[in-house]
Amino acid sequence: MPDPYPLLLRPIILEKVWGGRRLESLGKVLPNPGAKYGESWELADMSATSASGAGGGAIRSSIANGELRGKTLHDAAALWGDAMLGRSPQPDSNFPLLIKFLDAAENLSVQVHPSPTYAAATPNAFLKTECWYIIAADPGALIYKGIRPDITRDQFAALARAGDPALVNAMIALPAVPGECHNLPSGTVHALGAGVLVAEVQTPSDTTYRVYDWGRTGREMHIEQTLKCATFPGEPGYDELLRASTVGALKPGQSRTRLVTTDFFTVDELRPGAGDLIPLGALATGKNGLDSCFALIVIDGECELAADARTFQPVALQRGDTALVPAAIAARSLLAAGTNLRALMACIA
């Protein structure tokens, strides 16, 4: 059995009606010159997806480097067990993170993912807590994050059932600012506006309920499911939704900041200077206090993942790459920064 080492993962590119060609700016190869691509799944291990999301089948990232080249992330997790996660995995469980890049050339549907209560009571409905890190945005681009405090459940329901475009005005609209990060607890009604490119870190689910689709036809809508699991003003969880972190871009001189802390994962942004050598072990700690695996997502620039005492062979990364570092080597991992490095570090809680 090979010893744990950092895994480079092959992206899985998906066409979307709202997508474009901006994923090419992250080094992604888009198969069809005339198609619109909205998602690049950078790290995925799902035995099934929803029919209205990724089509219903399994999606599992394949490994692009080292002795496990050609195997899947699921294979590696099964092989390495607690050396991968920092805790013993459940039998036949999926990897507990899903990481994507999203190119919203057009508005995404206004949608919601199951609230904890709804997910617990509904078969095949899975919690999806996520965060968006805004990589680039067109001037005037917006994101939509939650229902306005002055909108009641009944008012929103009437707009949703009528397919009224005024439903968008019932949402909290925020400017899409590159470098900002937005946390969206499951149950938050939300949408990416047109002209936004984001990195998304989330729990491994694509259970999505659409409530408004900007006049597009032919896609399934889920009005009643949305109304059952959305978080409304005055209801439990709404104050948490409003408090969910929106972290601004790093200020000059800052090299790291914590963007998101959830029950499932943490996300840090790293912007070290060229030539800096950063020990990553202090950030790779789960809520059990033990070392945890983490993903490094390169937003811009380049770097090298190395190890003290040469525990593993160095791995070179550039803009758009994602690497997964198993828990067994997390504490010995070092980041050697190149020029203009900007990276996200997503750690399993």
Tab-separated table of C-alpha atoms in Angstrom:
chain	number	residue	atom	x	y	z
A	1	MET	CA	0.000	0.000	0.000
A	2	PRO	CA	1.474	3.399	-0.921
A	3	ASP	CA	2.049	5.851	1.893
A	4	PRO	CA	-0.293	8.873	1.933
A	5	TYR	CA	0.796	11.725	-0.335
A	6	PRO	CA	-0.880	14.878	-1.746
A	7	LEU	CA	-3.400	13.980	-4.439
A	8	LEU	CA	-3.909	16.001	-7.601
A	9	LEU	CA	-7.444	15.524	-8.909
A	10	ARG	CA	-8.748	15.739	-12.478
A	11	PRO	CA	-11.566	18.284	-12.907
A	12	ILE	CA	-15.021	17.132	-14.015
A	13	ILE	CA	-16.514	19.743	-16.375
A	14	LEU	CA	-20.309	20.082	-16.631
A	15	GLU	CA	-22.411	21.950	-19.182
A	16	LYS	CA	-25.040	24.293	-17.698
A	17	VAL	CA	-27.698	26.443	-19.341
A	18	TRP	CA	-26.428	29.409	-17.318
A	19	GLY	CA	-22.727	28.741	-17.959
A	20	GLY	CA	-20.166	30.328	-20.244
A	21	ARG	CA	-16.468	29.972	-21.102
A	22	ARG	CA	-14.832	31.701	-18.133
A	23	LEU	CA	-13.588	28.421	-16.639
A	24	GLU	CA	-10.873	28.583	-19.299
A	25	SER	CA	-9.338	31.460	-17.325
A	26	LEU	CA	-8.647	28.895	-14.577
A	27	GLY	CA	-6.871	26.569	-16.990
A	28	LYS	CA	-9.828	24.265	-17.584
A	29	VAL	CA	-10.088	22.536	-20.959
A	30	LEU	CA	-13.674	22.910	-22.188
A	31	PRO	CA	-14.475	19.982	-24.513
A	32	ASN	CA	-16.928	21.570	-26.979
A	33	PRO	CA	-16.088	25.011	-28.442
A	34	GLY	CA	-19.766	25.877	-28.859
A	35	ALA	CA	-21.055	24.728	-25.464
A	36	LYS	CA	-21.698	26.637	-22.249
A	37	TYR	CA	-19.950	25.234	-19.190
A	38	GLY	CA	-20.956	26.255	-15.701
A	39	GLU	CA	-19.223	23.902	-13.279
A	40	SER	CA	-15.829	22.339	-12.759
A	41	TRP	CA	-16.029	19.755	-9.969
A	42	GLU	CA	-12.543	19.873	-8.476
A	43	LEU	CA	-12.997	17.404	-5.617
A	44	ALA	CA	-15.980	15.067	-5.606
A	45	ASP	CA	-16.911	11.678	-4.188
A	46	MET	CA	-20.645	11.113	-4.578
A	47	SER	CA	-22.260	7.728	-5.071
A	48	ALA	CA	-25.362	9.442	-6.465
A	49	THR	CA	-26.458	12.904	-7.557
A	50	SER	CA	-29.900	14.421	-7.986
A	51	ALA	CA	-31.569	14.083	-11.391
A	52	SER	CA	-32.174	17.851	-11.534
A	53	GLY	CA	-28.602	18.613	-10.489
A	54	ALA	CA	-25.753	16.562	-11.952
A	55	GLY	CA	-28.007	13.994	-13.633
A	56	GLY	CA	-28.511	11.284	-11.030
A	57	GLY	CA	-25.361	9.193	-11.487
A	58	ALA	CA	-22.239	8.853	-9.394
A	59	ILE	CA	-19.486	11.460	-9.683
A	60	ARG	CA	-16.071	10.608	-8.297
A	61	SER	CA	-12.840	12.526	-8.859
A	62	SER	CA	-9.965	10.571	-10.383
A	63	ILE	CA	-6.364	10.947	-9.210
A	64	ALA	CA	-3.841	12.438	-11.639
A	65	ASN	CA	-0.521	11.797	-9.873
A	66	GLY	CA	1.578	9.248	-7.993
A	67	GLU	CA	1.049	5.589	-7.298
A	68	LEU	CA	-2.741	5.932	-7.185
A	69	ARG	CA	-2.955	7.622	-10.608
A	70	GLY	CA	-6.185	6.531	-12.308
A	71	LYS	CA	-7.835	5.466	-9.045
A	72	THR	CA	-10.664	7.520	-7.567
A	73	LEU	CA	-10.763	9.690	-4.471
A	74	HIS	CA	-13.168	7.111	-3.042
A	75	ASP	CA	-10.545	4.390	-3.609
A	76	ALA	CA	-7.904	6.442	-1.796
A	77	ALA	CA	-10.178	7.170	1.171
A	78	ALA	CA	-11.044	3.466	1.495
A	79	LEU	CA	-7.381	2.487	1.206
A	80	TRP	CA	-5.990	4.973	3.731
A	81	GLY	CA	-8.930	5.074	6.170
A	82	ASP	CA	-8.288	7.310	9.180
A	83	ALA	CA	-4.900	8.254	7.702
A	84	MET	CA	-6.910	10.123	5.072
A	85	LEU	CA	-9.586	11.824	7.171
A	86	GLY	CA	-8.050	12.023	10.631
A	87	ARG	CA	-10.911	9.888	11.892
A	88	SER	CA	-12.335	6.508	10.990
A	89	PRO	CA	-14.635	6.764	7.952
A	90	GLN	CA	-18.118	5.299	7.998
A	91	PRO	CA	-18.445	2.158	5.843
A	92	ASP	CA	-19.151	3.047	2.191
A	93	SER	CA	-19.393	6.737	3.060
A	94	ASN	CA	-18.584	9.502	0.587
A	95	PHE	CA	-15.759	11.972	1.126
A	96	PRO	CA	-17.141	14.811	3.313
A	97	LEU	CA	-16.257	17.743	1.013
A	98	LEU	CA	-17.309	18.834	-2.468
A	99	ILE	CA	-15.318	21.607	-4.178
A	100	LYS	CA	-16.234	23.347	-7.441
A	101	PHE	CA	-15.582	26.353	-9.624
A	102	LEU	CA	-18.780	27.982	-10.944
A	103	ASP	CA	-19.043	30.288	-13.962
A	104	ALA	CA	-22.389	32.109	-13.864
A	105	ALA	CA	-22.449	33.762	-17.289
A	106	GLU	CA	-26.222	34.087	-16.747
A	107	ASN	CA	-28.281	34.198	-13.551
A	108	LEU	CA	-28.534	30.900	-11.710
A	109	SER	CA	-31.993	29.867	-10.609
A	110	VAL	CA	-33.209	31.187	-7.273
A	111	GLN	CA	-32.892	28.039	-5.194
A	112	VAL	CA	-32.536	26.489	-1.781
A	113	HIS	CA	-30.958	23.376	-0.314
A	114	PRO	CA	-32.655	21.323	2.408
A	115	SER	CA	-32.694	22.745	5.907
A	116	PRO	CA	-31.424	20.390	8.644
A	117	THR	CA	-34.998	19.649	9.760
A	118	TYR	CA	-36.230	18.966	6.231
A	119	ALA	CA	-33.209	16.817	5.343
A	120	ALA	CA	-33.650	14.705	8.479
A	121	ALA	CA	-37.312	14.019	7.638
A	122	THR	CA	-37.088	13.548	3.855
A	123	PRO	CA	-35.520	10.561	2.055
A	124	ASN	CA	-32.852	11.465	-0.529
A	125	ALA	CA	-32.758	15.106	0.588
A	126	PHE	CA	-29.277	15.990	1.790
A	127	LEU	CA	-27.963	18.992	3.658
A	128	LYS	CA	-25.887	21.359	1.526
A	129	THR	CA	-24.072	24.053	3.460
A	130	GLU	CA	-21.796	25.976	1.117
A	131	CYS	CA	-19.691	29.079	0.702
A	132	TRP	CA	-18.779	31.192	-2.308
A	133	TYR	CA	-15.387	32.831	-2.753
A	134	ILE	CA	-15.726	35.429	-5.509
A	135	ILE	CA	-12.826	35.132	-7.938
A	136	ALA	CA	-14.035	37.605	-10.563
A	137	ALA	CA	-17.191	39.609	-11.266
A	138	ASP	CA	-18.437	41.889	-14.026
A	139	PRO	CA	-19.184	45.505	-13.043
A	140	GLY	CA	-22.579	45.683	-11.320
A	141	ALA	CA	-22.849	41.906	-10.812
A	142	LEU	CA	-24.905	40.731	-7.825
A	143	ILE	CA	-25.430	37.743	-5.592
A	144	TYR	CA	-28.701	36.972	-3.820
A	145	LYS	CA	-28.448	35.646	-0.289
A	146	GLY	CA	-31.527	35.148	1.878
A	147	ILE	CA	-35.047	36.575	2.035
A	148	ARG	CA	-35.431	40.211	3.096
A	149	PRO	CA	-36.385	40.693	6.767
A	150	ASP	CA	-39.606	42.524	5.823
A	151	ILE	CA	-40.930	39.688	3.612
A	152	THR	CA	-43.293	37.161	5.195
A	153	ARG	CA	-43.583	33.489	4.363
A	154	ASP	CA	-47.044	34.097	2.846
A	155	GLN	CA	-45.816	36.950	0.668
A	156	PHE	CA	-42.905	34.906	-0.653
A	157	ALA	CA	-45.138	31.871	-1.233
A	158	ALA	CA	-47.583	33.947	-3.312
A	159	LEU	CA	-44.753	35.260	-5.500
A	160	ALA	CA	-43.251	31.783	-5.914
A	161	ARG	CA	-46.505	30.070	-6.870
A	162	ALA	CA	-47.294	32.812	-9.390
A	163	GLY	CA	-43.824	32.709	-10.943
A	164	ASP	CA	-43.712	36.447	-10.347
A	165	PRO	CA	-40.381	38.136	-11.269
A	166	ALA	CA	-40.927	40.350	-8.219
A	167	LEU	CA	-39.722	37.354	-6.172
A	168	VAL	CA	-36.178	38.510	-6.940
A	169	ASN	CA	-36.923	41.821	-5.205
A	170	ALA	CA	-37.874	39.853	-2.073
A	171	MET	CA	-34.253	38.657	-1.832
A	172	ILE	CA	-31.283	40.329	-0.169
A	173	ALA	CA	-29.100	41.466	-3.094
A	174	LEU	CA	-25.400	42.175	-2.521
A	175	PRO	CA	-22.653	43.394	-4.860
A	176	ALA	CA	-20.356	40.622	-6.082
A	177	VAL	CA	-16.934	41.833	-4.955
A	178	PRO	CA	-13.834	39.827	-5.963
A	179	GLY	CA	-11.998	38.574	-2.895
A	180	GLU	CA	-15.109	38.455	-0.696
A	181	CYS	CA	-16.472	35.197	0.686
A	182	HIS	CA	-20.096	34.432	1.498
A	183	ASN	CA	-21.260	31.617	3.768
A	184	LEU	CA	-24.675	30.097	2.975
A	185	PRO	CA	-26.061	27.706	5.604
A	186	SER	CA	-28.347	25.028	4.167
A	187	GLY	CA	-31.883	26.429	4.020
A	188	THR	CA	-30.756	29.815	2.655
A	189	VAL	CA	-32.655	30.892	-0.479
A	190	HIS	CA	-29.959	32.161	-2.837
A	191	ALA	CA	-28.720	32.721	-6.391
A	192	LEU	CA	-25.550	33.707	-8.195
A	193	GLY	CA	-26.156	36.656	-10.484
A	194	ALA	CA	-24.846	36.862	-14.036
A	195	GLY	CA	-21.180	37.661	-14.552
A	196	VAL	CA	-19.728	36.007	-11.437
A	197	LEU	CA	-16.955	33.396	-11.176
A	198	VAL	CA	-16.641	31.675	-7.799
A	199	ALA	CA	-14.916	28.869	-5.954
A	200	GLU	CA	-17.442	26.876	-3.928
A	201	VAL	CA	-16.682	24.711	-0.889
A	202	GLN	CA	-19.624	22.674	0.393
A	203	THR	CA	-20.907	19.522	1.988
A	204	PRO	CA	-21.245	16.640	-0.530
A	205	SER	CA	-24.793	17.105	-1.811
A	206	ASP	CA	-26.481	18.494	-4.901
A	207	THR	CA	-30.059	18.375	-3.596
A	208	THR	CA	-31.352	21.630	-5.059
A	209	TYR	CA	-34.889	23.035	-5.125
A	210	ARG	CA	-35.540	25.735	-7.743
A	211	VAL	CA	-38.152	28.368	-6.966
A	212	TYR	CA	-37.610	30.872	-9.810
A	213	ASP	CA	-35.658	30.541	-13.085
A	214	TRP	CA	-35.603	34.034	-14.627
A	215	GLY	CA	-38.093	33.189	-17.389
A	216	ARG	CA	-36.277	30.074	-18.613
A	217	THR	CA	-38.543	27.132	-19.412
A	218	GLY	CA	-38.074	23.379	-19.518
A	219	ARG	CA	-36.383	22.875	-16.151
A	220	GLU	CA	-38.161	21.306	-13.199
A	221	MET	CA	-39.308	23.684	-10.464
A	222	HIS	CA	-39.722	22.778	-6.779
A	223	ILE	CA	-42.012	25.409	-5.316
A	224	GLU	CA	-43.554	23.425	-2.483
A	225	GLN	CA	-40.258	21.802	-1.458
A	226	THR	CA	-38.677	25.258	-1.339
A	227	LEU	CA	-41.416	26.623	0.893
A	228	LYS	CA	-41.029	23.689	3.276
A	229	CYS	CA	-37.280	23.954	3.778
A	230	ALA	CA	-36.429	27.639	3.243
A	231	THR	CA	-35.457	29.748	6.239
A	232	PHE	CA	-37.843	32.722	6.585
A	233	PRO	CA	-37.592	35.919	8.669
A	234	GLY	CA	-38.515	35.362	12.307
A	235	GLU	CA	-38.026	31.602	12.107
A	236	PRO	CA	-35.277	29.547	13.798
A	237	GLY	CA	-32.012	29.876	11.931
A	238	TYR	CA	-32.803	33.187	10.210
A	239	ASP	CA	-30.669	35.272	12.552
A	240	GLU	CA	-27.799	32.834	11.990
A	241	LEU	CA	-28.310	33.245	8.254
A	242	LEU	CA	-28.019	37.034	8.540
A	243	ARG	CA	-24.915	36.653	10.690
A	244	ALA	CA	-23.320	34.191	8.262
A	245	SER	CA	-19.942	35.590	7.451
A	246	THR	CA	-19.283	37.884	4.544
A	247	VAL	CA	-15.539	38.363	4.713
A	248	GLY	CA	-13.967	41.115	2.651
A	249	ALA	CA	-10.832	40.928	0.585
A	250	LEU	CA	-7.499	40.755	2.397
A	251	LYS	CA	-5.929	44.112	3.185
A	252	PRO	CA	-2.380	45.025	2.144
A	253	GLY	CA	0.088	43.250	4.391
A	254	GLN	CA	-2.333	40.479	5.395
A	255	SER	CA	-1.186	37.005	4.395
A	256	ARG	CA	-4.001	34.878	5.847
A	257	THR	CA	-7.533	35.126	7.155
A	258	ARG	CA	-10.244	32.705	8.265
A	259	LEU	CA	-13.154	33.055	5.844
A	260	VAL	CA	-15.660	30.462	7.044
A	261	THR	CA	-16.197	28.212	10.043
A	262	THR	CA	-19.051	25.692	9.929
A	263	ASP	CA	-19.836	22.409	11.664
A	264	PHE	CA	-18.532	20.645	8.535
A	265	PHE	CA	-15.491	22.558	7.278
A	266	THR	CA	-13.342	25.643	7.640
A	267	VAL	CA	-11.940	27.789	4.830
A	268	ASP	CA	-8.884	30.055	5.063
A	269	GLU	CA	-7.461	32.374	2.444
A	270	LEU	CA	-3.684	32.447	1.997
A	271	ARG	CA	-1.777	35.234	0.219
A	272	PRO	CA	1.877	34.806	1.251
A	273	GLY	CA	4.694	36.705	-0.370
A	274	ALA	CA	6.828	35.173	-3.098
A	275	GLY	CA	9.406	32.870	-1.539
A	276	ASP	CA	7.567	32.487	1.770
A	277	LEU	CA	7.517	29.005	3.308
A	278	ILE	CA	4.304	28.476	5.281
A	279	PRO	CA	3.715	25.531	7.675
A	280	LEU	CA	0.125	24.398	7.089
A	281	GLY	CA	-0.212	21.935	9.966
A	282	ALA	CA	-1.488	24.520	12.471
A	283	LEU	CA	-4.511	25.182	10.238
A	284	ALA	CA	-5.250	21.507	9.566
A	285	THR	CA	-6.957	20.620	12.841
A	286	GLY	CA	-10.474	19.218	13.068
A	287	LYS	CA	-12.965	19.907	15.843
A	288	ASN	CA	-11.797	16.704	17.563
A	289	GLY	CA	-8.396	18.391	18.017
A	290	LEU	CA	-6.662	15.855	15.765
A	291	ASP	CA	-4.928	16.475	12.453
A	292	SER	CA	-7.404	16.621	9.575
A	293	CYS	CA	-7.050	16.398	5.833
A	294	PHE	CA	-7.372	19.560	3.777
A	295	ALA	CA	-7.734	20.725	0.201
A	296	LEU	CA	-5.592	23.502	-1.267
A	297	ILE	CA	-7.318	25.416	-4.089
A	298	VAL	CA	-5.078	27.740	-6.103
A	299	ILE	CA	-7.008	30.829	-7.180
A	300	ASP	CA	-4.064	32.678	-8.706
A	301	GLY	CA	-0.300	32.354	-9.057
A	302	GLU	CA	1.639	29.193	-8.308
A	303	CYS	CA	3.146	27.292	-5.392
A	304	GLU	CA	4.630	24.020	-4.280
A	305	LEU	CA	3.350	21.657	-1.623
A	306	ALA	CA	6.355	20.235	0.174
A	307	ALA	CA	7.074	18.421	3.438
A	308	ASP	CA	9.457	18.747	6.290
A	309	ALA	CA	11.836	15.762	6.513
A	310	ARG	CA	10.848	14.938	2.902
A	311	THR	CA	7.851	12.894	3.987
A	312	PHE	CA	6.509	13.064	0.417
A	313	GLN	CA	7.597	14.291	-2.990
A	314	PRO	CA	6.878	17.992	-3.640
A	315	VAL	CA	3.827	18.771	-5.771
A	316	ALA	CA	3.711	21.838	-8.034
A	317	LEU	CA	0.395	23.706	-8.277
A	318	GLN	CA	-0.795	26.577	-10.457
A	319	ARG	CA	-3.931	28.674	-11.006
A	320	GLY	CA	-7.032	26.468	-11.048
A	321	ASP	CA	-5.394	23.384	-9.468
A	322	THR	CA	-6.772	21.593	-6.408
A	323	ALA	CA	-4.749	19.216	-4.244
A	324	LEU	CA	-5.919	17.069	-1.332
A	325	VAL	CA	-3.539	16.483	1.586
A	326	PRO	CA	-4.356	13.440	3.764
A	327	ALA	CA	-4.503	13.884	7.538
A	328	ALA	CA	-1.499	11.641	8.128
A	329	ILE	CA	0.826	14.145	6.440
A	330	ALA	CA	-1.069	17.386	7.118
A	331	ALA	CA	1.076	18.397	10.099
A	332	ARG	CA	4.256	18.059	8.033
A	333	SER	CA	2.999	19.997	5.005
A	334	LEU	CA	4.662	23.217	3.878
A	335	LEU	CA	3.544	25.742	1.282
A	336	ALA	CA	6.321	27.296	-0.804
A	337	ALA	CA	4.769	30.395	-2.362
A	338	GLY	CA	5.472	31.610	-5.872
A	339	THR	CA	4.630	35.008	-7.319
A	340	ASN	CA	1.125	36.435	-6.736
A	341	LEU	CA	-0.111	33.344	-4.912
A	342	ARG	CA	-3.725	33.397	-3.763
A	343	ALA	CA	-5.080	30.095	-2.406
A	344	LEU	CA	-7.911	28.705	-0.332
A	345	MET	CA	-7.376	26.006	2.280
A	346	ALA	CA	-10.502	23.964	3.027
A	347	CYS	CA	-10.198	21.717	6.085
A	348	ILE	CA	-12.658	19.089	7.267
A	349	ALA	CA	-13.998	20.109	10.679
